[in-house]
mmCIF file with all atom_site columns, C-alpha atoms in Angstrom:
data_model
loop_
_atom_site.group_PDB
_atom_site.id
_atom_site.type_symbol
_atom_site.label_atom_id
_atom_site.label_alt_id
_atom_site.label_comp_id
_atom_site.label_asym_id
_atom_site.label_entity_id
_atom_site.label_seq_id
_atom_site.pdbx_PDB_ins_code
_atom_site.Cartn_x
_atom_site.Cartn_y
_atom_site.Cartn_z
_atom_site.occupancy
_atom_site.B_iso_or_equiv
_atom_site.pdbx_formal_charge
_atom_site.auth_seq_id
_atom_site.auth_comp_id
_atom_site.auth_asym_id
_atom_site.auth_atom_id
_atom_site.pdbx_PDB_model_num
ATOM 1  C CA . GLU A 1 1  ? 0.306   0.476  -0.390 1.00 0.00 ? 1  GLU A CA 1
ATOM 2  C CA . LYS A 1 2  ? 0.946   3.448  -0.178 1.00 0.00 ? 2  LYS A CA 1
ATOM 3  C CA . ALA A 1 3  ? 2.042   5.655  2.686  1.00 0.00 ? 3  ALA A CA 1
ATOM 4  C CA . SER A 1 4  ? -0.995  7.826  1.346  1.00 0.00 ? 4  SER A CA 1
ATOM 5  C CA . GLU A 1 5  ? -3.729  5.264  1.312  1.00 0.00 ? 5  GLU A CA 1
ATOM 6  C CA . GLN A 1 6  ? -2.546  3.723  4.673  1.00 0.00 ? 6  GLN A CA 1
ATOM 7  C CA . LYS A 1 7  ? -3.119  7.526  5.727  1.00 0.00 ? 7  LYS A CA 1
ATOM 8  C CA . GLU A 1 8  ? -6.730  7.812  4.895  1.00 0.00 ? 8  GLU A CA 1
ATOM 9  C CA . LYS A 1 9  ? -6.882  3.975  6.338  1.00 0.00 ? 9  LYS A CA 1
ATOM 10 C CA . LYS A 1 10 ? -6.224  5.068  9.720  1.00 0.00 ? 10 LYS A CA 1
ATOM 11 C CA . ASN A 1 11 ? -7.853  8.427  9.449  1.00 0.00 ? 11 ASN A CA 1
ATOM 12 C CA . ARG A 1 12 ? -11.059 6.695  8.718  1.00 0.00 ? 12 ARG A CA 1
ATOM 13 C CA . LEU A 1 13 ? -10.427 3.991  11.591 1.00 0.00 ? 13 LEU A CA 1
ATOM 14 C CA . LYS A 1 14 ? -10.359 7.302  13.593 1.00 0.00 ? 14 LYS A CA 1
ATOM 15 C CA . LYS A 1 15 ? -12.545 8.622  13.078 1.00 0.00 ? 15 LYS A CA 1
ATOM 16 C CA . LYS A 1 16 ? -14.673 5.215  13.436 1.00 0.00 ? 16 LYS A CA 1
ATOM 17 C CA . ILE A 1 17 ? -13.621 5.167  16.914 1.00 0.00 ? 17 ILE A CA 1
ATOM 18 C CA . LYS A 1 18 ? -14.770 7.951  17.930 1.00 0.00 ? 18 LYS A CA 1
ATOM 19 C CA . LEU A 1 19 ? -17.827 7.859  16.481 1.00 0.00 ? 19 LEU A CA 1
ATOM 20 C CA . GLY A 1 20 ? -18.689 4.785  17.788 1.00 0.00 ? 20 GLY A CA 1
ATOM 21 C CA . VAL A 1 21 ? -18.269 6.322  21.384 1.00 0.00 ? 21 VAL A CA 1
ATOM 22 C CA . ALA A 1 22 ? -19.799 9.028  20.772 1.00 0.00 ? 22 ALA A CA 1
ATOM 23 C CA . ARG A 1 23 ? -22.413 6.246  20.778 1.00 0.00 ? 23 ARG A CA 1
ATOM 24 C CA . GLY A 1 24 ? -21.193 3.859  23.482 1.00 0.00 ? 24 GLY A CA 1
ATOM 25 C CA . GLY A 1 25 ? -19.452 1.529  21.151 1.00 0.00 ? 25 GLY A CA 1
ATOM 26 C CA . SER A 1 26 ? -18.704 0.291  18.376 1.00 0.00 ? 26 SER A CA 1
ATOM 27 C CA . ASP A 1 27 ? -21.392 -1.004 15.903 1.00 0.00 ? 27 ASP A CA 1
ATOM 28 C CA . PRO A 1 28 ? -23.032 -1.572 12.701 1.00 0.00 ? 28 PRO A CA 1
ATOM 29 C CA . ILE A 1 29 ? -23.892 1.656  12.206 1.00 0.00 ? 29 ILE A CA 1
ATOM 30 C CA . VAL A 1 30 ? -21.395 3.336  12.578 1.00 0.00 ? 30 VAL A CA 1
ATOM 31 C CA . ASP A 1 31 ? -20.443 1.160  9.570  1.00 0.00 ? 31 ASP A CA 1
ATOM 32 C CA . ALA A 1 32 ? -23.026 1.585  7.565  1.00 0.00 ? 32 ALA A CA 1
ATOM 33 C CA . LEU A 1 33 ? -22.810 5.644  7.975  1.00 0.00 ? 33 LEU A CA 1
ATOM 34 C CA . PHE A 1 34 ? -19.563 4.781  6.981  1.00 0.00 ? 34 PHE A CA 1
ATOM 35 C CA . SER A 1 35 ? -20.129 3.028  4.092  1.00 0.00 ? 35 SER A CA 1
ATOM 36 C CA . ALA A 1 36 ? -23.071 5.526  2.705  1.00 0.00 ? 36 ALA A CA 1
ATOM 37 C CA . THR A 1 37 ? -21.801 7.129  -0.640 1.00 0.00 ? 37 THR A CA 1
ATOM 38 C CA . SER A 1 38 ? -25.594 9.571  -1.460 1.00 0.00 ? 38 SER A CA 1
ATOM 39 C CA . ASN A 1 39 ? -27.232 12.627 1.605  1.00 0.00 ? 39 ASN A CA 1
ATOM 40 C CA . ASP A 1 40 ? -29.394 10.258 1.194  1.00 0.00 ? 40 ASP A CA 1
ATOM 41 C CA . GLN A 1 41 ? -28.245 6.486  2.240  1.00 0.00 ? 41 GLN A CA 1
ATOM 42 C CA . LYS A 1 42 ? -26.338 8.601  5.294  1.00 0.00 ? 42 LYS A CA 1
ATOM 43 C CA . LEU A 1 43 ? -29.803 10.168 6.319  1.00 0.00 ? 43 LEU A CA 1
ATOM 44 C CA . ALA A 1 44 ? -31.374 6.887  5.651  1.00 0.00 ? 44 ALA A CA 1
ATOM 45 C CA . VAL A 1 45 ? -28.478 5.350  8.777  1.00 0.00 ? 45 VAL A CA 1
ATOM 46 C CA . LEU A 1 46 ? -28.967 8.427  10.653 1.00 0.00 ? 46 LEU A CA 1
ATOM 47 C CA . LEU A 1 47 ? -33.331 8.204  10.921 1.00 0.00 ? 47 LEU A CA 1
ATOM 48 C CA . ARG A 1 48 ? -32.517 4.784  12.489 1.00 0.00 ? 48 ARG A CA 1
ATOM 49 C CA . VAL A 1 49 ? -29.411 5.859  15.567 1.00 0.00 ? 49 VAL A CA 1
ATOM 50 C CA . SER A 1 50 ? -32.260 8.623  16.422 1.00 0.00 ? 50 SER A CA 1
ATOM 51 C CA . GLU A 1 51 ? -34.654 5.615  17.460 1.00 0.00 ? 51 GLU A CA 1
ATOM 52 C CA . ASN A 1 52 ? -31.519 4.328  19.627 1.00 0.00 ? 52 ASN A CA 1
ATOM 53 C CA . MET A 1 53 ? -30.853 7.281  20.956 1.00 0.00 ? 53 MET A CA 1
ATOM 54 C CA . SER A 1 54 ? -31.863 10.406 23.096 1.00 0.00 ? 54 SER A CA 1
ATOM 55 C CA . PRO A 1 55 ? -32.637 13.824 20.827 1.00 0.00 ? 55 PRO A CA 1
ATOM 56 C CA . GLU A 1 56 ? -30.074 15.069 23.573 1.00 0.00 ? 56 GLU A CA 1
ATOM 57 C CA . ASP A 1 57 ? -27.584 11.888 22.577 1.00 0.00 ? 57 ASP A CA 1
ATOM 58 C CA . TYR A 1 58 ? -28.344 12.200 18.722 1.00 0.00 ? 58 TYR A CA 1
ATOM 59 C CA . LYS A 1 59 ? -27.730 15.816 18.065 1.00 0.00 ? 59 LYS A CA 1
ATOM 60 C CA . LYS A 1 60 ? -24.559 15.176 20.104 1.00 0.00 ? 60 LYS A CA 1
ATOM 61 C CA . PHE A 1 61 ? -23.536 12.067 17.801 1.00 0.00 ? 61 PHE A CA 1
ATOM 62 C CA . LEU A 1 62 ? -24.509 14.269 15.150 1.00 0.00 ? 62 LEU A CA 1
ATOM 63 C CA . LYS A 1 63 ? -21.807 17.175 15.345 1.00 0.00 ? 63 LYS A CA 1
ATOM 64 C CA . GLU A 1 64 ? -19.568 14.500 16.619 1.00 0.00 ? 64 GLU A CA 1
ATOM 65 C CA . ALA A 1 65 ? -20.250 12.862 13.425 1.00 0.00 ? 65 ALA A CA 1
ATOM 66 C CA . ASN A 1 66 ? -20.035 16.608 11.285 1.00 0.00 ? 66 ASN A CA 1
ATOM 67 C CA . LYS A 1 67 ? -16.829 17.690 13.346 1.00 0.00 ? 67 LYS A CA 1
ATOM 68 C CA . GLU A 1 68 ? -14.945 14.039 12.196 1.00 0.00 ? 68 GLU A CA 1
ATOM 69 C CA . GLY A 1 69 ? -16.048 15.356 8.308  1.00 0.00 ? 69 GLY A CA 1
ATOM 70 C CA . VAL A 1 70 ? -18.751 11.739 8.464  1.00 0.00 ? 70 VAL A CA 1
ATOM 71 C CA . ILE A 1 71 ? -20.736 13.840 7.080  1.00 0.00 ? 71 ILE A CA 1
ATOM 72 C CA . SER A 1 72 ? -21.870 17.820 6.167  1.00 0.00 ? 72 SER A CA 1
ATOM 73 C CA . ASP A 1 73 ? -24.056 20.660 7.749  1.00 0.00 ? 73 ASP A CA 1
ATOM 74 C CA . GLU A 1 74 ? -26.006 19.379 4.956  1.00 0.00 ? 74 GLU A CA 1
ATOM 75 C CA . VAL A 1 75 ? -26.738 16.348 6.659  1.00 0.00 ? 75 VAL A CA 1
ATOM 76 C CA . GLU A 1 76 ? -26.071 17.297 10.342 1.00 0.00 ? 76 GLU A CA 1
ATOM 77 C CA . LYS A 1 77 ? -29.222 20.167 10.208 1.00 0.00 ? 77 LYS A CA 1
ATOM 78 C CA . GLU A 1 78 ? -32.085 17.724 7.397  1.00 0.00 ? 78 GLU A CA 1
ATOM 79 C CA . ALA A 1 79 ? -30.973 14.911 10.156 1.00 0.00 ? 79 ALA A CA 1
ATOM 80 C CA . LYS A 1 80 ? -31.824 17.386 12.812 1.00 0.00 ? 80 LYS A CA 1
ATOM 81 C CA . ARG A 1 81 ? -34.697 18.235 11.297 1.00 0.00 ? 81 ARG A CA 1
ATOM 82 C CA . GLN A 1 82 ? -36.529 14.417 10.720 1.00 0.00 ? 82 GLN A CA 1
ATOM 83 C CA . ILE A 1 83 ? -36.317 14.427 14.201 1.00 0.00 ? 83 ILE A CA 1
ATOM 84 C CA . LYS A 1 84 ? -38.470 17.017 14.936 1.00 0.00 ? 84 LYS A CA 1
#
């Protein structure tokens, strides 16, 4: 592997760990979020996440996901709008 590919994998792993911690542990939902290739897919995953979290924890999770670059500002805003 190239050094740049290794660095990218390392960064993805760090983000997964941070999001896993925000969710209370690594799980298939976090993996699904990383695998999603469109905003619609990410929103569908996030809607599932919201069903198992308090609104406060969900908003913290969204903020962390945005901060880590897993979701965009647009996705975070739309995800928050969907739970109201």
